[in-house]
Coordinates of C-alpha atoms and ligand atoms in Angstrom, one line a residue:
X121 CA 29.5 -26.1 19.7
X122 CA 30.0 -23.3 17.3
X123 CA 33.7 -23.2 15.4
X124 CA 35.3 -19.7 17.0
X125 CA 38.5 -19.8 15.1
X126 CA 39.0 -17.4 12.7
X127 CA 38.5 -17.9 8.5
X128 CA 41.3 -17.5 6.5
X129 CA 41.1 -14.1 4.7
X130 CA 38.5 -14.5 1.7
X131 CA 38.7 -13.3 -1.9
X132 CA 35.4 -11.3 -1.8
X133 CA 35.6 -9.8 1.2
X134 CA 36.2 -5.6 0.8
X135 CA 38.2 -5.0 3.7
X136 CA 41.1 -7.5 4.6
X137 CA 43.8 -5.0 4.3
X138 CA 44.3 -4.2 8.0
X139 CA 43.5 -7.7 9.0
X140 CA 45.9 -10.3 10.6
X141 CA 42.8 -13.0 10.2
X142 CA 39.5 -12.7 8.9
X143 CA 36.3 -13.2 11.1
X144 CA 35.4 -15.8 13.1
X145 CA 32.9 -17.9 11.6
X146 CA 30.3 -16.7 14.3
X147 CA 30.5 -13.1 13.0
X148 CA 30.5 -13.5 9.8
X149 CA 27.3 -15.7 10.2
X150 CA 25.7 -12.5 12.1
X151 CA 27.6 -10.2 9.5
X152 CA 26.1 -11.9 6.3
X153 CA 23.5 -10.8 4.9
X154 CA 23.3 -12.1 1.1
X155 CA 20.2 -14.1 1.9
X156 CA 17.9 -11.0 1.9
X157 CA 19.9 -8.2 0.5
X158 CA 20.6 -10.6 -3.1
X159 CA 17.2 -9.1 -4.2
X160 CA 19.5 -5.7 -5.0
X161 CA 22.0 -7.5 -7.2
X162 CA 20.3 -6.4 -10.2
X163 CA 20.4 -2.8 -8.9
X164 CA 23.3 -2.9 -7.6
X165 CA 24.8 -3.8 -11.2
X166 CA 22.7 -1.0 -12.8
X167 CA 24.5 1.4 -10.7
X168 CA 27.7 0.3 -11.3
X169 CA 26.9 0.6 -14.8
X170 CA 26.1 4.0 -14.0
X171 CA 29.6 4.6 -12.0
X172 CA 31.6 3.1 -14.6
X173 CA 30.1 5.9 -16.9
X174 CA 31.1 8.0 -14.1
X175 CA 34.8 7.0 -14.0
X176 CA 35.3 7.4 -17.5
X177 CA 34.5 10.6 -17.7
X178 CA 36.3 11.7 -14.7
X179 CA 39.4 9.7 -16.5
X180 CA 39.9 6.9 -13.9
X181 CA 39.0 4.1 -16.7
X182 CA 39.4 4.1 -20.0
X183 CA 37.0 4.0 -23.1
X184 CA 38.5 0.4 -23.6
X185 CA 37.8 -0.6 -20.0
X186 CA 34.6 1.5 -19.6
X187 CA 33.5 -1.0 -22.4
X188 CA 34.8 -4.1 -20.7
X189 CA 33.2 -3.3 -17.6
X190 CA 29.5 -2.3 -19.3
X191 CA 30.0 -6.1 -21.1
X192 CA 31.2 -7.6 -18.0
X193 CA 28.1 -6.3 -16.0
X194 CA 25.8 -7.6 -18.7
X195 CA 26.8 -10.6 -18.5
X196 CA 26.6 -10.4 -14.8
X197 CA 23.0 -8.9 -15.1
X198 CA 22.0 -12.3 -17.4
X199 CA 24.0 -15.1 -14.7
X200 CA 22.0 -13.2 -11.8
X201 CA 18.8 -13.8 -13.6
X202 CA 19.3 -16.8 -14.7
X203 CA 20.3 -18.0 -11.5
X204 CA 24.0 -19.1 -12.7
X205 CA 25.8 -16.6 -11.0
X206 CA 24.7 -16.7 -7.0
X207 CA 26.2 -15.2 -3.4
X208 CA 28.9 -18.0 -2.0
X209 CA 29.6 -18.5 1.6
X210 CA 32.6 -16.1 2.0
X211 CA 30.3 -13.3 0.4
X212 CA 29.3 -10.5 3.1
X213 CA 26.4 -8.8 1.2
X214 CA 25.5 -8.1 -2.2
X215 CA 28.3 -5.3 -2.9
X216 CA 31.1 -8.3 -2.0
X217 CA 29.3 -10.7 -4.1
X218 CA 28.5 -8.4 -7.2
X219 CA 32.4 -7.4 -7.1
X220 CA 33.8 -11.2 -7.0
X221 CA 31.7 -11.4 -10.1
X222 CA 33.6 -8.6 -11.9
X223 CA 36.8 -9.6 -10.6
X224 CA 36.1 -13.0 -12.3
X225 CA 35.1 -11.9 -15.5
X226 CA 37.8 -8.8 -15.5
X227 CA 40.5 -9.4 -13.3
X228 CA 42.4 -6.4 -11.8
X229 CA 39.7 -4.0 -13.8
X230 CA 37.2 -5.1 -11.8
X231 CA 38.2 -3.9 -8.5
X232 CA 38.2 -0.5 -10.0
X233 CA 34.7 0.0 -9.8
X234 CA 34.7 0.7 -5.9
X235 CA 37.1 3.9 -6.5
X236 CA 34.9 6.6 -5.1
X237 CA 32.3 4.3 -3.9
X238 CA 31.9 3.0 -0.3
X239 CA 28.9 0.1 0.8
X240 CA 27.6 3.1 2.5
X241 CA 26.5 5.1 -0.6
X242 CA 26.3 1.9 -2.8
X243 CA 23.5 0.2 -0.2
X244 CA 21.3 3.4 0.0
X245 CA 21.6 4.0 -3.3
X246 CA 20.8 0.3 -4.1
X247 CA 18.2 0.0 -2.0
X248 CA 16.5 3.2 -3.4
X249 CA 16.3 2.0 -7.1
X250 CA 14.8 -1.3 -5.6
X251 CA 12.3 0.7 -3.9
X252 CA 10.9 3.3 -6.5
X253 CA 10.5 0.5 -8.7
X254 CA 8.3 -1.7 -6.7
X255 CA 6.6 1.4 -5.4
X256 CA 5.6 1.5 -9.2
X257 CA 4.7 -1.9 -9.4
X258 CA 2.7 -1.6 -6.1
X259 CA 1.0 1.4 -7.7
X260 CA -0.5 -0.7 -10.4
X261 CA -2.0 -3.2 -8.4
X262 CA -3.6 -0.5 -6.3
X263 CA -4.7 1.0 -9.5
X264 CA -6.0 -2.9 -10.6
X265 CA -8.1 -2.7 -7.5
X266 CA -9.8 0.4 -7.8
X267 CA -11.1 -0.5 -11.1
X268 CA -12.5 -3.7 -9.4
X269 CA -14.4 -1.7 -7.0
X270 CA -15.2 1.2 -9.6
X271 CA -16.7 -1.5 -11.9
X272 CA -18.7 -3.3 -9.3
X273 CA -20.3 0.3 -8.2
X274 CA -21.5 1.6 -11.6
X275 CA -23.1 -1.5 -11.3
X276 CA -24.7 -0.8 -8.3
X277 CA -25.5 2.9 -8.3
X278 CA -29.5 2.1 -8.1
X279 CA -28.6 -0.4 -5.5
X280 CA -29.7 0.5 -2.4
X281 CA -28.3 -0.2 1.3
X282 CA -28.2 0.5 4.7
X283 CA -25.6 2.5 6.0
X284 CA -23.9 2.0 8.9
X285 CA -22.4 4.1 11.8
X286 CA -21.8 1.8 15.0
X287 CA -22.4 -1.2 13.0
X288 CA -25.8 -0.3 13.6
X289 CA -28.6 0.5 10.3
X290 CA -28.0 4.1 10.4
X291 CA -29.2 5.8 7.3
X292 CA -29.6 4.1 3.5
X293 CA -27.4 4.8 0.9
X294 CA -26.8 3.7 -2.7
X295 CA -24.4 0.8 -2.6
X296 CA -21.9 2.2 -5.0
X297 CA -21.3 5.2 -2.7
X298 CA -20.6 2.3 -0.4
X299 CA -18.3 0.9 -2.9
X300 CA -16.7 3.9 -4.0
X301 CA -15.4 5.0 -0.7
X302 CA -12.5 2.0 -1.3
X303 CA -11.7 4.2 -4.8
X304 CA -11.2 7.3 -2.5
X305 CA -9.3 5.4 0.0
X306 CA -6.6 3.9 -2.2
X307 CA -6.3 6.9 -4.4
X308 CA -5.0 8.4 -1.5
X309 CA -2.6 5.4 -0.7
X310 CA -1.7 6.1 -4.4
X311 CA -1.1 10.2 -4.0
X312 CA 1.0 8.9 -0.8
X313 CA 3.3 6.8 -2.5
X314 CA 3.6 9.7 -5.6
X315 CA 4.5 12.3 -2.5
X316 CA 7.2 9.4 -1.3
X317 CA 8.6 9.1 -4.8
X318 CA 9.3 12.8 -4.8
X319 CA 11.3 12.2 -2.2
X320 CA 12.7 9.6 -2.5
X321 CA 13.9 10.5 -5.9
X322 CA 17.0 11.6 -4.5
X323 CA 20.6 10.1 -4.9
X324 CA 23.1 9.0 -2.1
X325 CA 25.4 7.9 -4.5
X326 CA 28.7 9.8 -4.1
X327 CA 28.6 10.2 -0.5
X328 CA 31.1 7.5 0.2
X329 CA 31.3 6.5 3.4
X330 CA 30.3 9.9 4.5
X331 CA 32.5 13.0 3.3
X332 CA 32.1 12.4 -0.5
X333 CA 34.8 12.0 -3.0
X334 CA 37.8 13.6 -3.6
X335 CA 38.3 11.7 -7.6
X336 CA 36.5 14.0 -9.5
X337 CA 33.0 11.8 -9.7
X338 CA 29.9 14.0 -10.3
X339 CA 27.0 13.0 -8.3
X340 CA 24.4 15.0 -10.0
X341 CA 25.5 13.1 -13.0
X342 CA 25.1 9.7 -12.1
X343 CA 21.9 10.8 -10.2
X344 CA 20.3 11.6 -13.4
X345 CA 21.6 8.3 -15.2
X346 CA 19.8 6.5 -12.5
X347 CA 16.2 8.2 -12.8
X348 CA 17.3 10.4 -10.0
X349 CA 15.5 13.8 -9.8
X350 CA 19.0 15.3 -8.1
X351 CA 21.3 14.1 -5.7
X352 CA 21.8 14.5 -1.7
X353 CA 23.2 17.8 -0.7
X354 CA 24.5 16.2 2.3
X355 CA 26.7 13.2 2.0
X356 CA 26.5 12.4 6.0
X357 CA 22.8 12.7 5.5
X358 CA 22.8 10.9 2.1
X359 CA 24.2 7.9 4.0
X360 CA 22.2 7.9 7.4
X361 CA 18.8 8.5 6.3
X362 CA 16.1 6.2 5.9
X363 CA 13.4 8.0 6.1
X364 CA 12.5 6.9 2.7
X365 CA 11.8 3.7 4.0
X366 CA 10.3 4.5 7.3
X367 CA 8.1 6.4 4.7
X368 CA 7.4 4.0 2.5
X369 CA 6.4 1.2 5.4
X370 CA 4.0 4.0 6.6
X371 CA 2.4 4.2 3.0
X372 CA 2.4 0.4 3.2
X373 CA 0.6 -0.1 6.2
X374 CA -1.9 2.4 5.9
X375 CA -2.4 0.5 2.4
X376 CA -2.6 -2.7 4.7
X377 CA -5.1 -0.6 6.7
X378 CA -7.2 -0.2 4.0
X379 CA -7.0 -3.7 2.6
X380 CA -7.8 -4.9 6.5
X381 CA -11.3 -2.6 6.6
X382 CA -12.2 -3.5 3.2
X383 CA -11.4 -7.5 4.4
X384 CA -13.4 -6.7 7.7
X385 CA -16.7 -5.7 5.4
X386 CA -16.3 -8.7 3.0
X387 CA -16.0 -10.7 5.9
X388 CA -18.9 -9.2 7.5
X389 CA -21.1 -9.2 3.5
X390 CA -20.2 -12.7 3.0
X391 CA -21.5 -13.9 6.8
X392 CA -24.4 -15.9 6.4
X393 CA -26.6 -13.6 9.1
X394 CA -25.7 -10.9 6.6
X395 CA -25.5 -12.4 3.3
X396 CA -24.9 -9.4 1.3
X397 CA -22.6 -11.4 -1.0
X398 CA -21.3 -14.4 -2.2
X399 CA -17.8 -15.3 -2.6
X400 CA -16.4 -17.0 -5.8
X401 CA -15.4 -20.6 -5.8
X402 CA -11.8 -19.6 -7.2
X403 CA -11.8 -16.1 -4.9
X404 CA -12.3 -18.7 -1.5
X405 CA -11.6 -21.8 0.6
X406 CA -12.7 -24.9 1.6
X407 CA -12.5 -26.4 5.4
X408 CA -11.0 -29.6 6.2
X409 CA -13.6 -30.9 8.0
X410 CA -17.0 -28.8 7.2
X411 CA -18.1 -29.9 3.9
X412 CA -20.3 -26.7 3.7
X413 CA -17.8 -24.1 4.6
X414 CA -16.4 -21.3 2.0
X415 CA -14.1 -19.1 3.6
X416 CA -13.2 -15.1 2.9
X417 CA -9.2 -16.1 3.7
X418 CA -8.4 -13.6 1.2
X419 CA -9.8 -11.0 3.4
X420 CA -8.8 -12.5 6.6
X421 CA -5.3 -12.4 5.4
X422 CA -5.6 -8.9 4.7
X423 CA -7.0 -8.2 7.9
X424 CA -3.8 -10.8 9.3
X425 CA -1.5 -9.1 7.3
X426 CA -2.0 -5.5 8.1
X427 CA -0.5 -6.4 11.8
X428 CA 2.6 -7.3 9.8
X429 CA 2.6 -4.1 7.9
X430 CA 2.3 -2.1 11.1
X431 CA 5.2 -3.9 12.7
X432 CA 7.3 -3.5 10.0
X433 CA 7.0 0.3 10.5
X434 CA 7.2 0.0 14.5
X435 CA 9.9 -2.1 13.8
X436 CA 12.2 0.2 11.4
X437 CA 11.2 3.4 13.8
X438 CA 12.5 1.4 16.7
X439 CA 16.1 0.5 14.8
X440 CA 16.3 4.0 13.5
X441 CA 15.7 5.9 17.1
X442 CA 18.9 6.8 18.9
X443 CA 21.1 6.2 16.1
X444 CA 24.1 8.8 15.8
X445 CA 26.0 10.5 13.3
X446 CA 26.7 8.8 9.7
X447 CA 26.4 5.0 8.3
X448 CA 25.9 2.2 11.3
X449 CA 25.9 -1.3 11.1
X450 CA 22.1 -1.0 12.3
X451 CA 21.1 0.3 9.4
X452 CA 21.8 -3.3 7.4
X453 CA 18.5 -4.1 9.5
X454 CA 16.6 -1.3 7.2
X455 CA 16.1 -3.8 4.1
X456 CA 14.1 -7.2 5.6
X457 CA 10.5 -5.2 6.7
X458 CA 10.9 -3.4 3.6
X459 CA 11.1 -6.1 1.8
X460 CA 8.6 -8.1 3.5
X461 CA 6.3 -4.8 3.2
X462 CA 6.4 -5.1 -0.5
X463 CA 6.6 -8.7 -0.7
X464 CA 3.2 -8.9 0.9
X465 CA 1.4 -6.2 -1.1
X466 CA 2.5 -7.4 -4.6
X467 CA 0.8 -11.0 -3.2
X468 CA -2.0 -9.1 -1.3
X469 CA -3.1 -6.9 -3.6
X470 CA -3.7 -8.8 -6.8
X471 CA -5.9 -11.6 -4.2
X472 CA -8.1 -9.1 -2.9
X473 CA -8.6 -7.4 -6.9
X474 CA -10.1 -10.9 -8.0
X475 CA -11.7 -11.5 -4.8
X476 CA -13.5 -7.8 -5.0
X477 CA -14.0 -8.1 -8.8
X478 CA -15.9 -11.1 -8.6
X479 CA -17.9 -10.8 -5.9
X480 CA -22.1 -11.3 -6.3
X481 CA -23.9 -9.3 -4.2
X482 CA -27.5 -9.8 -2.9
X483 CA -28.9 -6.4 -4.1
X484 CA -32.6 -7.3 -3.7
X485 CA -31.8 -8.1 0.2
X486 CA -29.6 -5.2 0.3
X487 CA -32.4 -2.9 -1.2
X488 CA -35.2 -4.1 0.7
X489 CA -33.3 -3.6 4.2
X490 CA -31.9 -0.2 3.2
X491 CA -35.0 1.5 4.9
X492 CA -35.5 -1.1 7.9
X493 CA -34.7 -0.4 11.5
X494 CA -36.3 3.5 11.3
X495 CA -33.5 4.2 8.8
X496 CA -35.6 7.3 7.5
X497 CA -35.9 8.9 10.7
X498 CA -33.6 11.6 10.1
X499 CA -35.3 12.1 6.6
X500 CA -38.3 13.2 8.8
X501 CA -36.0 15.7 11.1
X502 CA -34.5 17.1 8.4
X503 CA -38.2 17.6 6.3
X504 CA -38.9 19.2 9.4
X505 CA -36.1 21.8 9.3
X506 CA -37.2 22.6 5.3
X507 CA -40.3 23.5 7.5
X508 CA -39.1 26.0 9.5
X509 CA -38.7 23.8 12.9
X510 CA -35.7 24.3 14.6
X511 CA -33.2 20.8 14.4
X512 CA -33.3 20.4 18.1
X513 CA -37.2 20.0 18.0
X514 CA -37.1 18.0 14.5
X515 CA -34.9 15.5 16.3
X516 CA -37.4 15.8 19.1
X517 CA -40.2 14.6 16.8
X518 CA -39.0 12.4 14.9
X519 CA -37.8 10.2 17.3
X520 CA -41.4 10.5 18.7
X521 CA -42.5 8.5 15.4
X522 CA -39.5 6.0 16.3
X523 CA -41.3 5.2 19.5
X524 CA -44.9 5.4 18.1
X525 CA -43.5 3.0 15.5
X526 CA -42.0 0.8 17.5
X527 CA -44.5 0.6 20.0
X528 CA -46.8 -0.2 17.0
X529 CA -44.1 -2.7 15.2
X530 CA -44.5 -1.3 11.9
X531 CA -42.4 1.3 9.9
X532 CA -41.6 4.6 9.8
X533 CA -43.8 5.0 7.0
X534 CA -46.7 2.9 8.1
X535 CA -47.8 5.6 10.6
X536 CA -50.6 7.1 9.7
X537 CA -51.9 10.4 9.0
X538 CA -53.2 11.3 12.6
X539 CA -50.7 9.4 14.2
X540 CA -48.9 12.0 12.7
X541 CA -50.3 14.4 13.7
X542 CA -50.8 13.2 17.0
X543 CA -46.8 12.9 17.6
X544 CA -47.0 16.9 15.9
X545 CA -48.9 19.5 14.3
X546 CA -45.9 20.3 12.3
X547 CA -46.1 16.6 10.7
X548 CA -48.8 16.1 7.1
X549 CA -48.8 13.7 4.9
X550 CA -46.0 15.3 2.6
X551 CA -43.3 13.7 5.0
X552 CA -44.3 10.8 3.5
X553 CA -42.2 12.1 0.0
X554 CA -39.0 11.2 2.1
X555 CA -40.4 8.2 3.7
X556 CA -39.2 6.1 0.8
X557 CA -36.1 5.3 -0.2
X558 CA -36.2 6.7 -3.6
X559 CA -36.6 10.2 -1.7
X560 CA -34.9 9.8 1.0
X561 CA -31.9 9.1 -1.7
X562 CA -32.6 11.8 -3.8
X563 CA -33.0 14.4 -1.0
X564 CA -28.9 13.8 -0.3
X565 CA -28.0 15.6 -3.1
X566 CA -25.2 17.6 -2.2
X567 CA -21.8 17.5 -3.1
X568 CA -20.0 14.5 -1.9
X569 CA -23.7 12.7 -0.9
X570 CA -25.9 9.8 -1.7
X571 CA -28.1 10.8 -4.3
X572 CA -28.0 8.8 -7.2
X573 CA -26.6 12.0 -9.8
X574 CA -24.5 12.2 -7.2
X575 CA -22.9 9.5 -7.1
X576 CA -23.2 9.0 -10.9
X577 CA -20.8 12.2 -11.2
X578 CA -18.5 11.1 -8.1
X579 CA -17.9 7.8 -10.6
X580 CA -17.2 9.9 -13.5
X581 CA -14.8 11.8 -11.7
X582 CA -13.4 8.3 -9.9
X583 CA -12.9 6.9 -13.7
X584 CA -11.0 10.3 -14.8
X585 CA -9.1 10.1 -11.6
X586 CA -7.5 6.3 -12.1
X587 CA -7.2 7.1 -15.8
X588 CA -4.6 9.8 -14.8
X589 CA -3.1 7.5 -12.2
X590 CA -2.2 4.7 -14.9
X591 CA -0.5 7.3 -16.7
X592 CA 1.2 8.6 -13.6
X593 CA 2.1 5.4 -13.0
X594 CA 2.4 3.1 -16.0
X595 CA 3.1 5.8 -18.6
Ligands
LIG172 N1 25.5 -4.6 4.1 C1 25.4 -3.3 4.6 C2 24.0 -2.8 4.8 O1 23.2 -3.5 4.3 C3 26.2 -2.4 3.8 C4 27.6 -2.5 4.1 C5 28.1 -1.4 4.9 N2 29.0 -1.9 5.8 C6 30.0 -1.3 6.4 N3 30.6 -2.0 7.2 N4 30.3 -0.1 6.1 O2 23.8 -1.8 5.3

């Protein structure tokens, strides 16, 4: 049976004051939360670094002690790194623990550092810092994979496919336009997480608990010491919102989206009934039992992990709804689908990049099937339109060859000339300039289409595009 008497009250704990006792060892168990929330120790010391700065100025420490307390977090910042310095039993969060630290190295001094300060602010603030930065980091590995897939299509521009709509051979394509639709896709995940940043570049800190300070303390200040773009005009808001990281888990799973569609196709490229392409040995796995077997796991996992993603945001959505006014204890529930969110991409992210970049595809196979399965049908409807026939009959038409063709078992383009004309009078032997791949390609040349110039450019601008984003991003 649990132990229901109360602790004795602790040295780290930031609220004994009013307290006969200290909590029972059941609630502090439910009230800890240094096993996830530790990962903000190191921002939670830069912005108490920050706040010390703060203090001085508003005269609450002294240059003398302003110095102490900068050395004292420094050498708080190398023990958390190093490991030395860790969260004990008594410590409620990261806040408690951080301040035990100072308190040991500084004594009295270092319980100054909570004047005008409340866990409410501190946490938001905390968690924000953490955030933005591996938003940045996350950036970079989207970045990483674009280039993988940018790389593999200017390879592949003269590659030809079949495209698909239904899963069915709908219309052939060059394979880099195939490829570069990823590029598209994340560059929007990466214009998503620049829109959050914007944001998200706002500071809580000085809020409190809820109603501000009264000492002095200049949030705008401290805002811009900590890479803020300006601080919260609202302190109640500044405290209760998290729509940052509702926010952010959108942008994550709709990056875990992406990552699950792009798994889907390597899963489908790398099936043998397929065989499109060929996984790496180091990119894949083995089975336990099947001697023969390589496995896309790194694309499964995308695919499994994207269900995570989603429920992280469900989840946060679902803790946030129906909470009232100001800071509640709900809200400590904000930080471990965050976390997990960002945990998975930065392991995700660089998997799928080698997986993608190494990839061999089978381009003769792809090539030669890009026109199977009456793929240029709607090159022959839309030949007829450049004739003058209305769509509606084009369609008509050429789906007359279909069945002639099919009823024959040959190809589109091994019709001949009075079949043809048999199935139309509108039909010659010019159709025949769009029965091949090469014109059926080149015929799709408009902006945002297939046709190898096309495509050349849409890389050009795909290059220009990721250049900018790796200054955006990396600097
Ligand atoms: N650990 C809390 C959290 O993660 C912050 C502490 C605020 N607690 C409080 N009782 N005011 O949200």
């Amino acid at each position: 049976m649990a132990d229901t008497t109360s602790q004795s009250n602790s040295e780290s704990r930031l609220w004994g004051g009013r307290f006969a006792s200290g909590p029972s060892p059941a609630m502090a168990r439910l009230s800890r939360s240094t096993h996830f929330d530790w990962k903000l120790a190191p921002y939670d010391l830069m912005q108490t670094k920050a706040h010390a700065q703060i203090l001085e100025r508003a005269g609450l420490l002294s240059q003398d002690e302003s110095r102490s307390v900068v050395l004292a977090l420094d050498t708080l910042a190398s023990q958390v790194a190093s490991g030395e310095f860790t969260p004990n039993e008594d410590d409620e969060d990261v806040h408690s623990a951080v301040e035990r630290g100072l308190i040991s190295l500084l004594g009295e001094l270092g319980g100054k550092l909570r004047a005008g300060r409340s866990r409410n602010d501190q946490v938001a603030t905390d968690f924000k810092l953490y955030l933005r930065d591996h938003a940045q980091q996350i950036a970079g590995e989207i970045i990483g994979l674009q280039e993988a897939f940018l790389d593999q299509a200017n390879e592949n521009i003269l590659t030809y496919s079949p495209g698909f709509t239904h899963l069915q051979h709908a219309q052939p394509v060059s394979f880099a336009h195939e490829l570069a639709k990823h590029v598209h896709a994340l560059g929007r995940d990466l214009e998503r997480l620049s829109d959050w940043d914007s944001r998200a570049a706002r500071s809580p800190l000085g809020a409190g608990a809820l109603a501000g300070s009264s000492l002095g303390l200049d949030p705008e200040l401290v805002a811009g010491a900590l890479g803020f773009h300006s601080a919260l005009g609202n302190s109640i808001d500044a405290v209760s919102d998290r729509d940052w990281a509702a926010e952010f888990l959108f942008v994550g799973a709709m990056i875990g989206v992406h990552l699950s569609r792009i798994g889907e196709e390597v899963i489908l490229m790398a099936s043998r009934e397929f065989a499109w392409a060929q996984l790496d040995d180091a990119w894949s796995t083995g089975s336990s039992i099947m001697p023969q077997k390589k496995n896309p796991d790194i694309a499964e996992l995308a695919r499994g992990k994207s269900g995570r993603l989603i429920g992280n945001l469900t989840g946060l959505l679902a803790t946030l709804k129906g909470l009232p006014f100001g800071y509640n204890r709900d809200l400590q529930e904000d930080k471990e689908p965050v976390f997990d969110t960002v945990e998975q991409l930065l392991v995700l992210l660089p998997a799928m990049t080698g997986m993608i970049k190494t990839l061999k595809f089978n381009t003769e196979l792809m090539t030669k099937s890009a026109p199977a399965g009456f793929a240029l049908a709607t090159d022959i409807a839309e030949w007829l339109v450049r004739e003058g026939v209305p769509f509606r009959n084009a369609h008509e038409i050429a789906g007359a060859c279909v069945q002639v063709a099919e009823e024959r078992d040959c190809e589109l383009w091994d019709l001949t000339d009075e079949e043809l004309t048999r199935i139309s009078s509108h039909l010659n032997s010019q159709v025949r300039d769009v029965l091949n791949i090469e014109g059926a390609l080149n015929s799709r040349d408009a902006f945002g289409g297939t046709a190898p110039v096309r495509v050349r450019e849409q890389l050009q601008v795909l290059s220009e595009l990721i250049g900018a984003e790796r200054v955006r991003w990396m600097g």
